[in-house]
Backbone as ProteinMPNN parsed JSONL, in Angstrom:
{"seq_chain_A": "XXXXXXXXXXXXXXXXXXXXXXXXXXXXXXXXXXXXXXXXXXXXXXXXXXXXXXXXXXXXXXXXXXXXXXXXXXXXXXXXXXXXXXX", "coords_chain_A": {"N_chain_A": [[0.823, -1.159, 0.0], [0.739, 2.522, 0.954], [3.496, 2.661, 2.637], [6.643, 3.857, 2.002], [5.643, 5.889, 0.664], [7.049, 5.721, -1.814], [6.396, 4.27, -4.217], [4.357, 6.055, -5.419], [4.952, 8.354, -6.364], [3.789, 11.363, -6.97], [2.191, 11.671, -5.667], [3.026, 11.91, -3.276], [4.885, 14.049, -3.159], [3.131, 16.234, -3.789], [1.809, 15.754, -1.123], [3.876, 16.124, 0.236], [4.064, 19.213, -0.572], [2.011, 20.101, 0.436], [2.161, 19.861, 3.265], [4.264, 21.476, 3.914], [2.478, 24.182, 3.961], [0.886, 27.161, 4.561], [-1.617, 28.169, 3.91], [-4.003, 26.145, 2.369], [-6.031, 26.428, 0.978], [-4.9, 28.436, -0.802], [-2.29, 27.716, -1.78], [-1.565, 26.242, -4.55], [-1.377, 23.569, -4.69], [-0.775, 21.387, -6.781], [0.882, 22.721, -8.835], [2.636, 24.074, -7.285], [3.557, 21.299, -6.933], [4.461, 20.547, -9.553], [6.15, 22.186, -10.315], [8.339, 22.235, -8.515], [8.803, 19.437, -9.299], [8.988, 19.046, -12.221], [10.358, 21.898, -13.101], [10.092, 25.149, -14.657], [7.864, 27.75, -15.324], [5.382, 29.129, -12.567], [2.591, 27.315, -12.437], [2.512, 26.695, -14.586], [0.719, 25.353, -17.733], [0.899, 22.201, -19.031], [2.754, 20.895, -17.545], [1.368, 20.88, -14.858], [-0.904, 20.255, -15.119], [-0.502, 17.623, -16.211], [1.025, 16.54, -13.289], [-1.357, 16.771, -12.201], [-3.004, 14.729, -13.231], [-1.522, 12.502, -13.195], [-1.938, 12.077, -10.489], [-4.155, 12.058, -9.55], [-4.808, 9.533, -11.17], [-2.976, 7.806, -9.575], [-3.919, 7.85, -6.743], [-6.765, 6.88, -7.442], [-5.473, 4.045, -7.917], [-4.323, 3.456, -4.886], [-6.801, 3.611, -3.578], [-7.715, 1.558, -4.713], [-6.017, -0.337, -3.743], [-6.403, -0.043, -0.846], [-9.278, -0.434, -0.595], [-9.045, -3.267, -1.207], [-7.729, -4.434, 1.223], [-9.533, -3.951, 3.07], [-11.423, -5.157, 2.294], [-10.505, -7.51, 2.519], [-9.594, -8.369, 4.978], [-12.141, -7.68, 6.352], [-13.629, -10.112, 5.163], [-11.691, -12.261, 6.868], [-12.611, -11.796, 9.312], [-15.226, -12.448, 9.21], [-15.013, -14.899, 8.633], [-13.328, -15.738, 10.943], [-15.375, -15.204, 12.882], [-17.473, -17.426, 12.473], [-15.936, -19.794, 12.47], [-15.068, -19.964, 15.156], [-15.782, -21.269, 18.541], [-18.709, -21.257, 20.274], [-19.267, -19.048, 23.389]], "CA_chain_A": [[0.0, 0.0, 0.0], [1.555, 3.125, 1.029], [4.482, 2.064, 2.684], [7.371, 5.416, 2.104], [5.68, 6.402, -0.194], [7.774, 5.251, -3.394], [5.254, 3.622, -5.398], [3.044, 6.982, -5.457], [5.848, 9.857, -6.362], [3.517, 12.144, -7.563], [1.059, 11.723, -4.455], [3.855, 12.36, -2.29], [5.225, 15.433, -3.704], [1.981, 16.757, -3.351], [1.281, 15.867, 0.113], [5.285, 17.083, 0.685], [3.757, 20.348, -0.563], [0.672, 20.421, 1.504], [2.673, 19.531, 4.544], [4.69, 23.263, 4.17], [1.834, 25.304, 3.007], [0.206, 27.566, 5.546], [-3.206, 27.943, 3.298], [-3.96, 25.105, 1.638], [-6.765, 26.882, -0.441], [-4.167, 29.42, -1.471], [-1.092, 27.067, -1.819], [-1.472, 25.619, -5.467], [-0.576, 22.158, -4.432], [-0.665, 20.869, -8.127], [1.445, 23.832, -9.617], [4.267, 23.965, -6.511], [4.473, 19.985, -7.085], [4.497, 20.592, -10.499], [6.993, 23.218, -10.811], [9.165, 21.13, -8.374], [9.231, 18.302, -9.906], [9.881, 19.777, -13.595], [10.704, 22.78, -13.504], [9.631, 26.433, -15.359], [7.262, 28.693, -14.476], [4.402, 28.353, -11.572], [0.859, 27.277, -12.79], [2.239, 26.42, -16.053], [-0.64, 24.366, -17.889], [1.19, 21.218, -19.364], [3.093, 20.13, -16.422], [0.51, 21.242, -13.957], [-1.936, 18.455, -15.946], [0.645, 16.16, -15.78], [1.143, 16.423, -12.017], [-2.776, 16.228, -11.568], [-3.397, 13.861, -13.934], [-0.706, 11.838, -12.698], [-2.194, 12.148, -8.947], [-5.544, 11.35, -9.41], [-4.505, 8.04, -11.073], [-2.013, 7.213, -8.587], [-5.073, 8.036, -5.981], [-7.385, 5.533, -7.744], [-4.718, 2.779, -7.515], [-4.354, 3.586, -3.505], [-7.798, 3.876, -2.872], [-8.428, 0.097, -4.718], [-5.722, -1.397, -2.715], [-7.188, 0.144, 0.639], [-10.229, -1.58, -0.972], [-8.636, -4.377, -1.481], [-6.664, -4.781, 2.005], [-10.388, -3.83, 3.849], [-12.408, -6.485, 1.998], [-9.577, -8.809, 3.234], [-9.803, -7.776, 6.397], [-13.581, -7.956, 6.784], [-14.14, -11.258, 5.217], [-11.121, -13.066, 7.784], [-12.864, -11.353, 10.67], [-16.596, -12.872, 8.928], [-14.382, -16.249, 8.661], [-12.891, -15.895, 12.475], [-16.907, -15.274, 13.784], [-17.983, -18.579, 11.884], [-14.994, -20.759, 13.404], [-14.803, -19.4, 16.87], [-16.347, -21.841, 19.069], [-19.603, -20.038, 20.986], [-18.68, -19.264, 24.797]], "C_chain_A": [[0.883, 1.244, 0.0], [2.887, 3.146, 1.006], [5.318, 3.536, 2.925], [6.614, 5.961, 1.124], [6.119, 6.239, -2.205], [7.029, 4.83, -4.385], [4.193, 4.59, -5.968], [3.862, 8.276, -5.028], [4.978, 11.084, -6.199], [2.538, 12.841, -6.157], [1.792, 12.714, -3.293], [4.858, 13.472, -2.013], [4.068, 16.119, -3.233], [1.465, 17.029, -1.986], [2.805, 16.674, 0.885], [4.797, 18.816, 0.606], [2.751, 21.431, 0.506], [1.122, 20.18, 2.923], [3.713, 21.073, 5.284], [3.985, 24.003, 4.163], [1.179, 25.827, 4.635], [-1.295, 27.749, 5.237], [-2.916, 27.215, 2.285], [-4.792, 25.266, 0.478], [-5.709, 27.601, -1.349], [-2.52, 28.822, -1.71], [-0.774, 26.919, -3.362], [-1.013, 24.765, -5.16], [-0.073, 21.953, -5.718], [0.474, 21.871, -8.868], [2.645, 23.976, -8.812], [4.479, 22.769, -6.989], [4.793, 19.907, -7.935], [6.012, 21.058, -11.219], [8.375, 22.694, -10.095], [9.867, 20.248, -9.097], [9.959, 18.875, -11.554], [10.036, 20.884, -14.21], [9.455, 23.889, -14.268], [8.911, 26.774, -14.253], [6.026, 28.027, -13.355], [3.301, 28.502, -12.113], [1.45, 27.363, -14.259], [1.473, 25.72, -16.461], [-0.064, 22.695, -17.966], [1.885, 20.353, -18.09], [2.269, 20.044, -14.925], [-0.395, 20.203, -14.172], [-1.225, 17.814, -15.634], [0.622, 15.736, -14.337], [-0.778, 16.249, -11.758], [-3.467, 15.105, -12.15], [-2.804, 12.353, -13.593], [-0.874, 11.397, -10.688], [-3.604, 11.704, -8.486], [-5.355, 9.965, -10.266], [-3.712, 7.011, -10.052], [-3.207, 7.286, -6.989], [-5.773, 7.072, -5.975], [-6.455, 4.771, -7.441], [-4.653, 3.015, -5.61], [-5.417, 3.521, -2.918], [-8.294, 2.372, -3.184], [-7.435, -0.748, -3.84], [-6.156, -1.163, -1.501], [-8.622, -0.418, 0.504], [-9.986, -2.776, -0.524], [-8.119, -5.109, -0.003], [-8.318, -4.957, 2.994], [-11.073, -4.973, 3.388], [-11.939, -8.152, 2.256], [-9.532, -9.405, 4.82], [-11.186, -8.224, 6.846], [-14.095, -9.351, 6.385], [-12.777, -12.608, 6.318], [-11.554, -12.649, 9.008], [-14.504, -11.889, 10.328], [-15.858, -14.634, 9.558], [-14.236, -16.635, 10.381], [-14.41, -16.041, 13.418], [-17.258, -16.807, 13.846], [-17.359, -19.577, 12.593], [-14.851, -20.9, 14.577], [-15.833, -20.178, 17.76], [-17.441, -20.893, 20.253], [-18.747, -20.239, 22.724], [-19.376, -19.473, 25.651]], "O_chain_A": [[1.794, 1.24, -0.829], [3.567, 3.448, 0.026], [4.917, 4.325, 3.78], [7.294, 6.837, 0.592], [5.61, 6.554, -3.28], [7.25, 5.241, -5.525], [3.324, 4.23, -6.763], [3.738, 8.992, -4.035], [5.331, 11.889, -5.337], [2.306, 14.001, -5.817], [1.416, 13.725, -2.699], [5.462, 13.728, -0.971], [4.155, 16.614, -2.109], [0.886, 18.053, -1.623], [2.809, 17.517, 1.782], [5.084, 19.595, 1.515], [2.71, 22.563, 0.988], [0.258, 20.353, 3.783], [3.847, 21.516, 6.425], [4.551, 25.073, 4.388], [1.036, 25.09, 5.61], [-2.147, 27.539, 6.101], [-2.001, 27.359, 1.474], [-4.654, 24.709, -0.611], [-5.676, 27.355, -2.554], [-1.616, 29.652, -1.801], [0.298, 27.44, -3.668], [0.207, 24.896, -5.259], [1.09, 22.312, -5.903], [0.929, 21.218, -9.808], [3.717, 24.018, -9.416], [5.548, 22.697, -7.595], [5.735, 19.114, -7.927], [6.687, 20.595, -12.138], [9.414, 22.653, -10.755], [11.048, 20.209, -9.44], [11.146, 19.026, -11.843], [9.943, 21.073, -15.423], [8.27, 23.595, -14.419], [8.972, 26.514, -13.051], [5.762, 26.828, -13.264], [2.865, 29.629, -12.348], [0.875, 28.079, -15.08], [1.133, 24.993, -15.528], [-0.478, 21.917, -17.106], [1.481, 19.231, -17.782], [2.56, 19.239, -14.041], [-0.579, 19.316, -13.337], [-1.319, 17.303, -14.519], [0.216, 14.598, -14.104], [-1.18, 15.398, -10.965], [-4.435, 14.582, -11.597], [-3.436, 11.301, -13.692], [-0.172, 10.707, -9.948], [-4.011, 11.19, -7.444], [-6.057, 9.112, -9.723], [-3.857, 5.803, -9.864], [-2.934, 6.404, -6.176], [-5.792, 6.29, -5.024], [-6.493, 4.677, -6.214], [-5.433, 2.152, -5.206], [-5.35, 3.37, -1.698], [-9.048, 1.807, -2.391], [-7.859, -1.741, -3.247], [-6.364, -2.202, -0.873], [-9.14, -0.868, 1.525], [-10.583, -3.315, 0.407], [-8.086, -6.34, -0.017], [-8.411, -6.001, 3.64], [-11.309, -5.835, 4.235], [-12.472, -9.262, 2.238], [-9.465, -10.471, 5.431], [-11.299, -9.115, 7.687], [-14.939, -9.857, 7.125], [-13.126, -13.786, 6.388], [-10.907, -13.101, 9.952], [-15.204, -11.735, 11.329], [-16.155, -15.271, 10.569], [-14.839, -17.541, 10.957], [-14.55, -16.78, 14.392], [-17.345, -17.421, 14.909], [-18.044, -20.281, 13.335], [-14.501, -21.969, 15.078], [-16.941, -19.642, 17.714], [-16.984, -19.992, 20.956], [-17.99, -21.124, 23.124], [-18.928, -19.65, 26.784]]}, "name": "protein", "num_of_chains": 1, "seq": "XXXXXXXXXXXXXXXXXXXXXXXXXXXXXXXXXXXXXXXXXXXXXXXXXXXXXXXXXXXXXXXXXXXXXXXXXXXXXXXXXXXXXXX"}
């Protein structure tokens, strides 16, 4: 899943950004991580897409393995009820 981070650069730039910012409305997350990561100006369009485009996919993938880890979770704790001898 998470983990450091590594698997979900783009996420983590982002949240690196949002972790300095003092207003978070008034920060540009997408446009500092943007401009970070590759350079030029701030709130340029093409890399600014990139970085959000690139963050909301990396989002979806994190949000189906936290899916994925909970529906694991909830059916070995259905399983553990079923087995568990009554008291």
């Amino acid at each position: 899943m998470w983990g450091d981070g590594s698997d979900f650069p783009i996420l983590s730039k982002v949240m690196d950004v949002a972790n300095r910012a003092d207003d978070l409305g008034r920060a540009g997350l997408f446009s500092e991580a943007a401009r970070q990561m590759y350079g030029g100006k701030r709130a340029s369009g093409r890399p600014m897409r990139t970085v959000r485009d690139g963050a909301l996919a990396e989002a979806r993938e994190l949000s189906a393995s936290c899916d994925a880890v909970r529906d694991d979770l909830a059916q070995r704790n259905r399983l553990t009820k079923h087995t568990r001898p009554e008291d």
